[in-house]
Short mmCIF file of C-alpha atoms in Angstrom, two decimals:
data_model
loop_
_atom_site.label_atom_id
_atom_site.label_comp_id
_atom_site.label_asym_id
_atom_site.label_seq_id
_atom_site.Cartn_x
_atom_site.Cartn_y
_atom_site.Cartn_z
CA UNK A 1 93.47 77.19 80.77
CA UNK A 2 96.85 78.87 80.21
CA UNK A 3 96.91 82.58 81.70
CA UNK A 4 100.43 83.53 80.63
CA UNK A 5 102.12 82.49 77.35
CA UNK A 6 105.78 82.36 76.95
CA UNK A 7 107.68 83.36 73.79
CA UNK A 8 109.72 81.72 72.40
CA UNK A 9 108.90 78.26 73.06
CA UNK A 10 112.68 77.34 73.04
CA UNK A 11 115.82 79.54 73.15
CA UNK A 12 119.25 78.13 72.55
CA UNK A 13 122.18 80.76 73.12
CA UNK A 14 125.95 80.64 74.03
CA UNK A 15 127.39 80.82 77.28
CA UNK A 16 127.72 84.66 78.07
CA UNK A 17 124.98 85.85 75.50
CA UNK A 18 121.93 87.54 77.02
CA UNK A 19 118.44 85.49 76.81
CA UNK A 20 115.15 87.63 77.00
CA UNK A 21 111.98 85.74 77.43
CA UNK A 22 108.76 87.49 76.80
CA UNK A 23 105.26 86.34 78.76
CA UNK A 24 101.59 87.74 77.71
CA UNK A 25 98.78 87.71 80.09
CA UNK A 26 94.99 87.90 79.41
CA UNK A 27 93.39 89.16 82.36
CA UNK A 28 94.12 92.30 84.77
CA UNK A 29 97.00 91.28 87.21
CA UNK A 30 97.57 91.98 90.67
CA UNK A 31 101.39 91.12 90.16
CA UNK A 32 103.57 88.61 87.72
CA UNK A 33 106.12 86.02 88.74
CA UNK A 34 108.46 84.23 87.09
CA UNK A 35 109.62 80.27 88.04
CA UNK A 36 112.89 78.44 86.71
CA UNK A 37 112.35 74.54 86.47
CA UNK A 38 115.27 72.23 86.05
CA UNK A 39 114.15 68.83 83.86
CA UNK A 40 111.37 67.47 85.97
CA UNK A 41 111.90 69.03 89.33
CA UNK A 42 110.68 71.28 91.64
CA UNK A 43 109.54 74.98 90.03
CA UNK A 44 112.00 77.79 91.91
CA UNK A 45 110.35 81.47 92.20
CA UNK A 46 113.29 83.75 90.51
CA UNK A 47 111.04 87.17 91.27
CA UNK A 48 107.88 88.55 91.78
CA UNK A 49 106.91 92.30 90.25
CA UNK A 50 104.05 94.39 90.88
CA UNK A 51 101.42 95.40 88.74
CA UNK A 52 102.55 99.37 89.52
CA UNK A 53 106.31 98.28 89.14
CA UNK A 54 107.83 98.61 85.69
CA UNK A 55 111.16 97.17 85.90
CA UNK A 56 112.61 95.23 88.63
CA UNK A 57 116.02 93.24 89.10
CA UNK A 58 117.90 90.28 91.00
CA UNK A 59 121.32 89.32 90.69
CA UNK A 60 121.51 88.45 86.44
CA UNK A 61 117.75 88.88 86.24
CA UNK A 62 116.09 91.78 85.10
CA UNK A 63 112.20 91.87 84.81
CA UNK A 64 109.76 94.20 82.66
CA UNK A 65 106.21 94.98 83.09
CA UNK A 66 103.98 96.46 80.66
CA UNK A 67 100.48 95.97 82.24
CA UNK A 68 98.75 98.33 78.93
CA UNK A 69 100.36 95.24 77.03
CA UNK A 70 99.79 92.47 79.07
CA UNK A 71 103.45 91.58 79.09
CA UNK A 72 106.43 90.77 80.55
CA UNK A 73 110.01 90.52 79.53
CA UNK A 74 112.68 88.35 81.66
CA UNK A 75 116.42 89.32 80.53
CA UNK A 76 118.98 86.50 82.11
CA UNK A 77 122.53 88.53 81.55
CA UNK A 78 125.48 86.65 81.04
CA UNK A 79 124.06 83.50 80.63
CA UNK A 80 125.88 80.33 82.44
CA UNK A 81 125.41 76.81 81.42
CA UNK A 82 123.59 76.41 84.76
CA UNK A 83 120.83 78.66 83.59
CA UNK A 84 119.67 75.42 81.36
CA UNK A 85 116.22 74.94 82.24
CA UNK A 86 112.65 75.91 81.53
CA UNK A 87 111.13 79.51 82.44
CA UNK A 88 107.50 80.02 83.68
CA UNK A 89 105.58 83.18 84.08
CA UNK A 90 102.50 83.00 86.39
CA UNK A 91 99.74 85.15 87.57
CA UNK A 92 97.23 84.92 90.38
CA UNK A 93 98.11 83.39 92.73
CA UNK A 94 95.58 84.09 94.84
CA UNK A 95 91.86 82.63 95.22
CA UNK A 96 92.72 80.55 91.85
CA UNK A 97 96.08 79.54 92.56
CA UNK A 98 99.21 80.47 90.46
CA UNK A 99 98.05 80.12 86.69
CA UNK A 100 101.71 79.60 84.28
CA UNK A 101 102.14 79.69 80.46
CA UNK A 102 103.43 76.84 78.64
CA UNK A 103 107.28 78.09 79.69
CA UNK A 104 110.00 78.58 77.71
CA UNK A 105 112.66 76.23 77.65
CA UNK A 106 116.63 77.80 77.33
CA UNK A 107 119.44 75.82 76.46
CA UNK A 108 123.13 77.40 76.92
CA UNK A 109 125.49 76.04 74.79
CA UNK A 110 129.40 75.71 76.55
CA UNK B 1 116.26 73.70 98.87
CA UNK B 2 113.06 75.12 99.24
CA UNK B 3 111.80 73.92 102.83
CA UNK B 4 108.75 71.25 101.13
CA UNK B 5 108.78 68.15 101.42
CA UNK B 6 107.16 65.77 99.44
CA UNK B 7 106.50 61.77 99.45
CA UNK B 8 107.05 59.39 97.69
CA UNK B 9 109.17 60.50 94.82
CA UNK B 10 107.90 57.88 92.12
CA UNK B 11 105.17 55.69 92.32
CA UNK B 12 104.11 53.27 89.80
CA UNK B 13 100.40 51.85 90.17
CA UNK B 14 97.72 50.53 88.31
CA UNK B 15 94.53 51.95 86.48
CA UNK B 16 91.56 52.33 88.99
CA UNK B 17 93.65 51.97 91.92
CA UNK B 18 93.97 54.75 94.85
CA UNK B 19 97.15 56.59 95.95
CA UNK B 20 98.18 59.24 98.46
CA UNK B 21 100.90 61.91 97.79
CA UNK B 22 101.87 63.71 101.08
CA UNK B 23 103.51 67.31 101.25
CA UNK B 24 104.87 69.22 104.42
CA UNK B 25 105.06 72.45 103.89
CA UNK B 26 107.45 75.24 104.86
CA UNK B 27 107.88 75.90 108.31
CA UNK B 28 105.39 78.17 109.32
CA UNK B 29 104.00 78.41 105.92
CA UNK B 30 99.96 78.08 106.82
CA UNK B 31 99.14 77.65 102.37
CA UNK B 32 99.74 74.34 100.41
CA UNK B 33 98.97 74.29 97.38
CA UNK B 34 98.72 71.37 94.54
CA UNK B 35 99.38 71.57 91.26
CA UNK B 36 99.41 69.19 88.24
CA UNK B 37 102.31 68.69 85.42
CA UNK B 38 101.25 67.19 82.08
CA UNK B 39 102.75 67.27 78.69
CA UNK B 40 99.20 68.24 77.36
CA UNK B 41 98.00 70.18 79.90
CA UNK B 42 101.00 72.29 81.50
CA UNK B 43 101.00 73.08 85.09
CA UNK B 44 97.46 73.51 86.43
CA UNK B 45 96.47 74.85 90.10
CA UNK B 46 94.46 71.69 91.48
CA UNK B 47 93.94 73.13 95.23
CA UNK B 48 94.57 75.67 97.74
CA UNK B 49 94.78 74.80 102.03
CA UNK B 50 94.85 77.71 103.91
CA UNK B 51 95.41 76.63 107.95
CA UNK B 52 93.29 73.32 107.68
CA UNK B 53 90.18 75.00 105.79
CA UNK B 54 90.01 74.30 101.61
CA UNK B 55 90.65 77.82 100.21
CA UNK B 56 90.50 77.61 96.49
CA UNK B 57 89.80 75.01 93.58
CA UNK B 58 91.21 75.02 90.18
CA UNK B 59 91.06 71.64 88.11
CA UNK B 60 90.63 69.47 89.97
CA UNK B 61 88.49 66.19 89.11
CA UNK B 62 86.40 64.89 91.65
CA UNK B 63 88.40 61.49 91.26
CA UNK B 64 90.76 63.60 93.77
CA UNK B 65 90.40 65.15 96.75
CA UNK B 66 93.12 66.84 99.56
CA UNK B 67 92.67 68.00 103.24
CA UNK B 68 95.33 69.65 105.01
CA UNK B 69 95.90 68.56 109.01
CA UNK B 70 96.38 70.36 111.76
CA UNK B 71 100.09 70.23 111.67
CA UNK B 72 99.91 72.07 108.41
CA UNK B 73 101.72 68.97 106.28
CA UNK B 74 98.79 67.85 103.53
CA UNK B 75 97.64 65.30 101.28
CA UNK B 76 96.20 64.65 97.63
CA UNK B 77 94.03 61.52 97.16
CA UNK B 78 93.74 59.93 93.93
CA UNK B 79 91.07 57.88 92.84
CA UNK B 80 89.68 54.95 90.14
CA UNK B 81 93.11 56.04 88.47
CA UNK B 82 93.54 56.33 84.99
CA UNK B 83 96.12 56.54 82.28
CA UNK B 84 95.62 60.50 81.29
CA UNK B 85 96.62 60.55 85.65
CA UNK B 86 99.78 60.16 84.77
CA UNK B 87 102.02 63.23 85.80
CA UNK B 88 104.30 64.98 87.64
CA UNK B 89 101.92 66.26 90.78
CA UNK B 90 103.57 69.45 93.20
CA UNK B 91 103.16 70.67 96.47
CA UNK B 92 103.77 74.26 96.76
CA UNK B 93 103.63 76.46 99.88
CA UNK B 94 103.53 80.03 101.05
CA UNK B 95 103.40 81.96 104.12
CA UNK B 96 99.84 83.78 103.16
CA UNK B 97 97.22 83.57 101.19
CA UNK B 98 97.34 84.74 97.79
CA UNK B 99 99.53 87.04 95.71
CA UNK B 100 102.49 85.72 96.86
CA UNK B 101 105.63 83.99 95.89
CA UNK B 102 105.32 79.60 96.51
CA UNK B 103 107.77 77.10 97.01
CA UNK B 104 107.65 74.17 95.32
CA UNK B 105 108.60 70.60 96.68
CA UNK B 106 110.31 68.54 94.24
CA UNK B 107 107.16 66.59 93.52
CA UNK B 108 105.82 63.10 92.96
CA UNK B 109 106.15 61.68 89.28
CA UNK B 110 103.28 59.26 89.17
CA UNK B 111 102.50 56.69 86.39
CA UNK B 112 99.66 54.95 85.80
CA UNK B 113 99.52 51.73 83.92
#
């Protein structure tokens, strides 16, 4: 069963436009992560937060937490044609394994 | 590149037939995992390895089965395959277990006909 479910399903944006993805979770969560998958490759971690972090950030990326939700936001900033590809939140990790949503999957138009 | 390996890349085989997918892990990454890719079911947690001993089990049918080996690389048996098989099947790894980040191998896309 799905833990995490992204929103939107798709997202199409122009190069240099901001994308913001938003993940809900069901259960209580230890900590959230967030994978990038090219078409039909390997899943790359982008970045992990903490369930007593709110806001966390790498490079472009900018994460959210709202654990009295059950939700996360992912911001991309300044969006490159490379950043084509489908976005996964997942929980656990632990004795269940990582558990994603259905992902979301960007498209930047040039 | 994230450090796993996996083999083979494709493999094509036939319903009820048996295949192995291998995985090497990180270096000095002691967890595999295996997960599952389907267009109906999303990404599902099949199995955890933690240092040789079976940690965790998610959905995993009892068609399949994994062990890890002492040099840490594992493997993922499937069984009497059949057509709903058919997916994308990744190895992930991570230096502990639980609550932290994996890498993921590239996987093995297998079809069943």
């Amino acid at each position: 069963s799905q833990q995490g479910e992204e929103d939107p399903q798709a997202l199409s944006i122009q190069e240099g436009e901001n994308a913001t993805m938003n993940c809900s979770y069901k259960t209580s969560i230890n900590n959230l992560q967030w994978y990038r998958q090219n078409s039909g490759r390997g899943l790359v971690h982008l970045i992990l937060i903490r369930s007593n972090e709110r806001e966390k950030h790498s490079g472009r990326l900018r994460v959210t937490l709202d654990t009295s939700k059950k939700s996360s936001s992912l911001l991309i900033t300044a969006s490159r044609a490379a950043d084509t590809a489908s976005y996964f939140c997942a929980t656990g990790g632990g004795a269940d394994g990582l558990t994603f949503g259905k992902g979301t999957h960007l498209i930047i138009q040039p | 590149d994230s450090g796993v390996t996996q083999t083979p890349k494709h493999l094509i085989t036939a319903t009820g037939q048996r295949v192995t997918l291998r995985c090497s892990p990180r270096s000095g990454d002691l967890s595999v995992y295996w997960y599952q890719q389907s267009l109906d079911q999303g990404l599902q947690f099949l199995i955890q390895y933690y240092n040789g001993e079976e940690r965790a089990k998610g959905n995993i049918l009892e068609r399949f089965s994994a062990q890890q080996f002492p040099d840490l690389h594992s493997e993922l048996n499937l069984s009497s395959l059949e057509l709903g098989d058919s997916a994308l099947y990744f190895c992930a790894s991570s230096a502990r277990s639980g609550g932290y980040e994996q890498y993921f191998g590239p996987g093995t896309r297998l079809t069943v006909t």
